[in-house]
């Protein structure tokens, strides 16, 4: 009965499509081979196979071509599913327990449904169109679309035609149609995604002609796509990141504050900047060195990739001294070797450069000089590049910044070992990150790499790639676009997208803009102010007022380390992004589909950045299904309503979900001094919440795959409201290879409107305090190893 219902629903979708599939494509035969449906047509062959009940792949191989099984994005092995094949006079139905693929025989047509609900259908299959290969899909009239990489065009991206060609957009503001990450993926408000598994350049059209058509066009390559579906957005995120890989947990210091600018010219300037942060008591975990570390001038030196000993006379000692102060050193690298570089002859002799069709190094001019490009697709190029990284790492470099990796200029005639520039352009940054990640696994297997990259592709997250939104203009428009960019990239697997806090391009000195950008930065994945040096990016060199506001923002960032690190751990396990769009909260709410000006930070924070100058009011929609508490004042707000909020200079509006457990810590100068042995645990009590849960994840912050190796502690929190008694429990799980740490808690229970009659800890009465004005109960849970504790509050 269920199969018939699914088939009927899929056929109803087909009946409503305006265009039949290619009239010349005829079905000739079909057969199921293990878990794959193979269909022969008059012009080729289809291979349809499920990876799971929520992921199905369809590949078309035209006659005369061989199947290319090599995917740059997919790493999941197909599951052994009980997929069933049903043949009727009109159609073939290939069903998993979740996704059902229906193939109409004449005219030949493929559609997809999930648990009886139609998702999407092909129009003409793969065809030739204007010299490109293309495929089109039918869309419902009212579904919203997301994806296509990093763009700023509005949260619902339907109505746009996007070029798939990674390209920098210098100084952009509140709109950018083409940026550094162009991912061939579309997500629908119907909770499905289509990933076009081909990195070659082309276009992704989100119904720009307003005829209910999703179109993918490319110059060549694989004709393969995956359909991903789920009951909830969490399921779609989990399935897509299972397919393409999940982000490993970064080192803990990556969640601290960075000092960065274009750029620090000397060792003395670098040391003085770090000392200034310490003097001003502004926390700091890393300093980023732009291209002056290998050359005194912007032009002519790229490709040296070795310390300029005049400007940095003793880099090893400098990095060791900074590390002793808790500050890591991150250096910029680029894939260009200029003909004026000290390494040019070496690069030519070692045959590490991309070439002309005749095999000579391909050289061309761009902003920084006359250059060649490292061929990441040649074993010689990869080995040469990695050895440079390895030597720098052994000298003391802790993190890597890969810049210009689109590549910024990549002539079509240039040849790599595996194909032309246009064939690999969109995966160059992806494979650059792969080079570093694989190098670490081989030579530094116990360490987590930090890989900041300006370009990437589907699945780049599995290499630990940390993306940023490029050279954004230092303007209010530049700030306004950042939430959309980060939210969309998180939906596409790259959960660490962030911006140059304060803005990068142009010499604008605007302390209000700077403070608001940093206040937003507290609740984005990486806190890294960076800019051209005409106006300092570092708070220590700003006005006293700006410095004071920045200090408070940075101290809050450090206080939130336990919550942020736990959220990052969840991302590594489930694929859920750190920044989450409002549509995840209310997928059936049409209005939520287009919201990007407010978002969820992790599971429990609602954040509303201030992106207009002089703002005194902010309208905010509070998601339904929860009550929300002002993080600063404790004021309660109901869900499902829009309110006009008063805005203050000291912080942006931030709210916490009723029933949330929020672990915080005392701020430290750097994460070197961080300890999770004493946690400030906040619980947001509300009569509407009868039960809730939360967690705290902790490890040493440095060991690669610490969780997988059992080198961790995980504390689970739970609440239960029974009549007038509130029960809170803490249960510690210690990994098989971990030593239990002594951990204590100062528990703060919010929204306690009257003084409790008593508080019991493991059945015994304990001292507590209650603040009537703040409606807050506080009680201490003494430190002990592998803590298991129960608090009972008589309300």
Coordinates of N, CA, C and O in Angstrom, one line a residue, residues 426-487:
X426 N 38.0 25.3 -10.0 CA 37.2 25.4 -8.8 C 37.6 24.4 -7.7 O 37.0 24.5 -6.6
X427 N 38.5 23.5 -8.0 CA 39.0 22.6 -6.9 C 40.4 22.9 -6.5 O 41.0 22.2 -5.7
X428 N 41.0 24.0 -7.0 CA 42.4 24.2 -6.7 C 42.6 24.5 -5.2 O 43.5 23.9 -4.5
X429 N 41.8 25.4 -4.6 CA 41.8 25.7 -3.2 C 41.5 24.4 -2.4 O 42.1 24.2 -1.3
X430 N 40.6 23.6 -2.8 CA 40.2 22.4 -2.2 C 41.4 21.4 -2.1 O 41.7 20.9 -1.0
X431 N 42.1 21.3 -3.2 CA 43.2 20.3 -3.3 C 44.4 20.9 -2.6 O 45.3 20.2 -2.1
X432 N 44.5 22.2 -2.5 CA 45.6 22.9 -1.7 C 45.4 22.5 -0.2 O 46.3 22.2 0.5
X433 N 44.1 22.7 0.3 CA 43.8 22.3 1.7 C 44.1 20.8 1.9 O 44.6 20.4 2.9
X434 N 43.7 20.0 0.9 CA 44.0 18.6 1.0 C 45.5 18.3 1.2 O 45.9 17.4 2.0
X435 N 46.3 19.0 0.4 CA 47.8 18.8 0.5 C 48.3 19.0 1.9 O 49.0 18.2 2.5
X436 N 47.8 20.1 2.6 CA 48.3 20.4 3.9 C 47.7 19.4 4.9 O 48.4 18.8 5.8
X437 N 46.4 19.0 4.8 CA 45.8 18.1 5.7 C 46.4 16.7 5.6 O 46.7 16.1 6.6
X438 N 46.7 16.3 4.4 CA 47.3 14.9 4.2 C 48.8 15.0 4.7 O 49.3 14.0 5.2
X439 N 49.4 16.1 4.5 CA 50.8 16.3 5.0 C 50.9 16.1 6.5 O 51.7 15.5 7.1
X440 N 49.9 16.8 7.2 CA 49.8 16.6 8.6 C 49.6 15.2 9.1 O 50.2 14.7 10.0
X441 N 48.6 14.5 8.4 CA 48.4 13.1 8.8 C 49.6 12.3 8.6 O 49.8 11.3 9.4
X442 N 50.4 12.6 7.7 CA 51.6 11.8 7.4 C 52.8 12.2 8.4 O 53.4 11.3 9.0
X443 N 53.1 13.5 8.5 CA 54.3 13.9 9.2 C 54.0 14.5 10.6 O 54.9 14.5 11.4
X444 N 52.8 14.9 10.9 CA 52.5 15.4 12.2 C 51.1 14.9 12.6 O 50.1 15.6 12.8
X445 N 51.0 13.6 12.7 CA 49.7 12.9 12.8 C 48.9 13.2 14.1 O 47.7 13.1 14.2
X446 N 49.6 13.7 15.1 CA 48.9 14.0 16.4 C 48.4 15.4 16.5 O 47.8 15.8 17.5
X447 N 48.7 16.3 15.5 CA 48.4 17.7 15.6 C 47.2 18.0 14.7 O 47.1 17.5 13.6
X448 N 46.4 19.0 15.2 CA 45.3 19.5 14.3 C 45.8 20.7 13.5 O 46.3 21.6 14.1
X449 N 45.7 20.7 12.2 CA 46.2 21.8 11.4 C 45.2 23.0 11.5 O 44.0 22.8 11.7
X450 N 45.7 24.2 11.3 CA 44.8 25.3 11.1 C 45.1 25.8 9.6 O 46.2 26.2 9.3
X451 N 44.0 25.7 8.8 CA 44.2 26.0 7.3 C 43.2 27.0 6.9 O 42.0 26.7 6.7
X452 N 43.6 28.3 6.9 CA 42.7 29.4 6.5 C 42.8 29.5 5.0 O 43.9 29.7 4.4
X453 N 41.7 29.4 4.2 CA 41.7 29.4 2.8 C 40.7 30.3 2.2 O 39.6 30.4 2.7
X454 N 41.0 30.9 1.1 CA 40.1 31.9 0.4 C 39.3 31.2 -0.7 O 38.4 31.9 -1.3
X455 N 39.5 30.0 -1.0 CA 38.7 29.3 -2.0 C 38.6 27.8 -1.7 O 39.5 27.2 -1.0
X456 N 37.5 27.2 -2.1 CA 37.4 25.8 -1.9 C 36.2 25.2 -2.7 O 35.7 25.9 -3.6
X457 N 35.7 24.0 -2.3 CA 34.8 23.3 -3.1 C 34.0 22.4 -2.2 O 34.2 22.4 -1.0
X458 N 33.0 21.7 -2.8 CA 32.2 20.8 -2.0 C 33.1 19.8 -1.2 O 33.9 19.1 -1.8
X459 N 32.8 19.7 0.1 CA 33.6 18.7 0.9 C 34.9 19.2 1.4 O 35.6 18.5 2.1
X460 N 35.3 20.5 1.1 CA 36.6 21.0 1.6 C 36.6 21.0 3.1 O 37.7 21.0 3.7
X461 N 35.4 21.0 3.8 CA 35.4 21.0 5.2 C 36.2 19.8 5.8 O 36.7 19.9 6.9
X462 N 36.2 18.7 5.1 CA 36.8 17.5 5.7 C 38.3 17.6 5.9 O 38.9 16.8 6.6
X463 N 38.9 18.6 5.2 CA 40.3 18.8 5.3 C 40.6 19.8 6.4 O 41.8 20.2 6.6
X464 N 39.6 20.3 7.1 CA 39.8 21.3 8.2 C 39.9 22.7 7.6 O 40.3 23.6 8.3
X465 N 39.5 22.9 6.4 CA 39.6 24.2 5.7 C 38.7 25.2 6.5 O 37.5 25.0 6.8
X466 N 39.3 26.4 6.8 CA 38.6 27.5 7.5 C 38.4 28.6 6.4 O 39.4 29.2 6.0
X467 N 37.2 28.7 5.9 CA 37.0 29.7 4.8 C 36.8 31.1 5.4 O 36.3 31.3 6.5
X468 N 37.1 32.1 4.6 CA 36.7 33.5 5.0 C 36.1 34.2 3.7 O 36.4 33.7 2.6
X469 N 35.4 35.3 4.0 CA 34.6 35.8 2.9 C 35.3 36.9 2.0 O 34.7 37.7 1.4
X470 N 36.6 36.8 2.0 CA 37.4 37.6 1.1 C 37.6 39.1 1.5 O 37.4 39.4 2.6
X471 N 37.9 39.9 0.5 CA 38.3 41.3 0.8 C 37.1 42.2 0.8 O 36.9 43.1 0.0
X472 N 36.3 42.0 1.9 CA 35.1 42.8 2.0 C 35.5 44.3 2.3 O 36.5 44.6 2.9
X473 N 34.6 45.2 1.8 CA 34.8 46.6 2.0 C 34.6 46.9 3.4 O 33.7 46.4 4.1
X474 N 35.4 47.9 3.9 CA 35.2 48.4 5.3 C 34.1 49.4 5.3 O 34.3 50.6 5.2
X475 N 32.9 48.9 5.3 CA 31.7 49.7 5.2 C 30.5 49.0 5.9 O 30.5 47.8 6.1
X476 N 29.4 49.7 6.1 CA 28.2 49.1 6.7 C 27.6 48.1 5.7 O 27.1 47.1 6.1
X477 N 27.7 48.4 4.4 CA 27.2 47.4 3.4 C 28.0 46.1 3.5 O 27.5 45.0 3.4
X478 N 29.3 46.2 3.7 CA 30.1 45.1 3.9 C 29.7 44.2 5.1 O 29.7 43.0 5.0
X479 N 29.4 44.9 6.2 CA 29.0 44.1 7.3 C 27.6 43.5 7.1 O 27.4 42.4 7.5
X480 N 26.7 44.2 6.4 CA 25.4 43.7 6.2 C 25.3 42.4 5.4 O 24.4 41.6 5.6
X481 N 26.3 42.1 4.6 CA 26.3 40.9 3.8 C 26.8 39.7 4.5 O 26.7 38.6 4.0
X482 N 27.5 39.9 5.6 CA 28.3 38.8 6.2 C 27.4 37.7 6.8 O 27.8 36.5 6.7
X483 N 26.3 38.0 7.4 CA 25.5 36.9 8.0 C 25.0 36.0 6.9 O 25.0 34.7 7.1
X484 N 24.5 36.5 5.8 CA 24.0 35.7 4.7 C 25.1 34.8 4.2 O 24.9 33.5 4.0
X485 N 26.3 35.3 4.0 CA 27.4 34.5 3.4 C 27.7 33.4 4.3 O 27.8 32.2 3.9
X486 N 27.8 33.6 5.6 CA 28.2 32.6 6.6 C 27.1 31.6 6.7 O 27.4 30.3 6.8
X487 N 25.8 32.0 6.8 CA 24.7 31.1 7.0 C 24.6 30.1 5.8 O 24.4 28.9 5.9

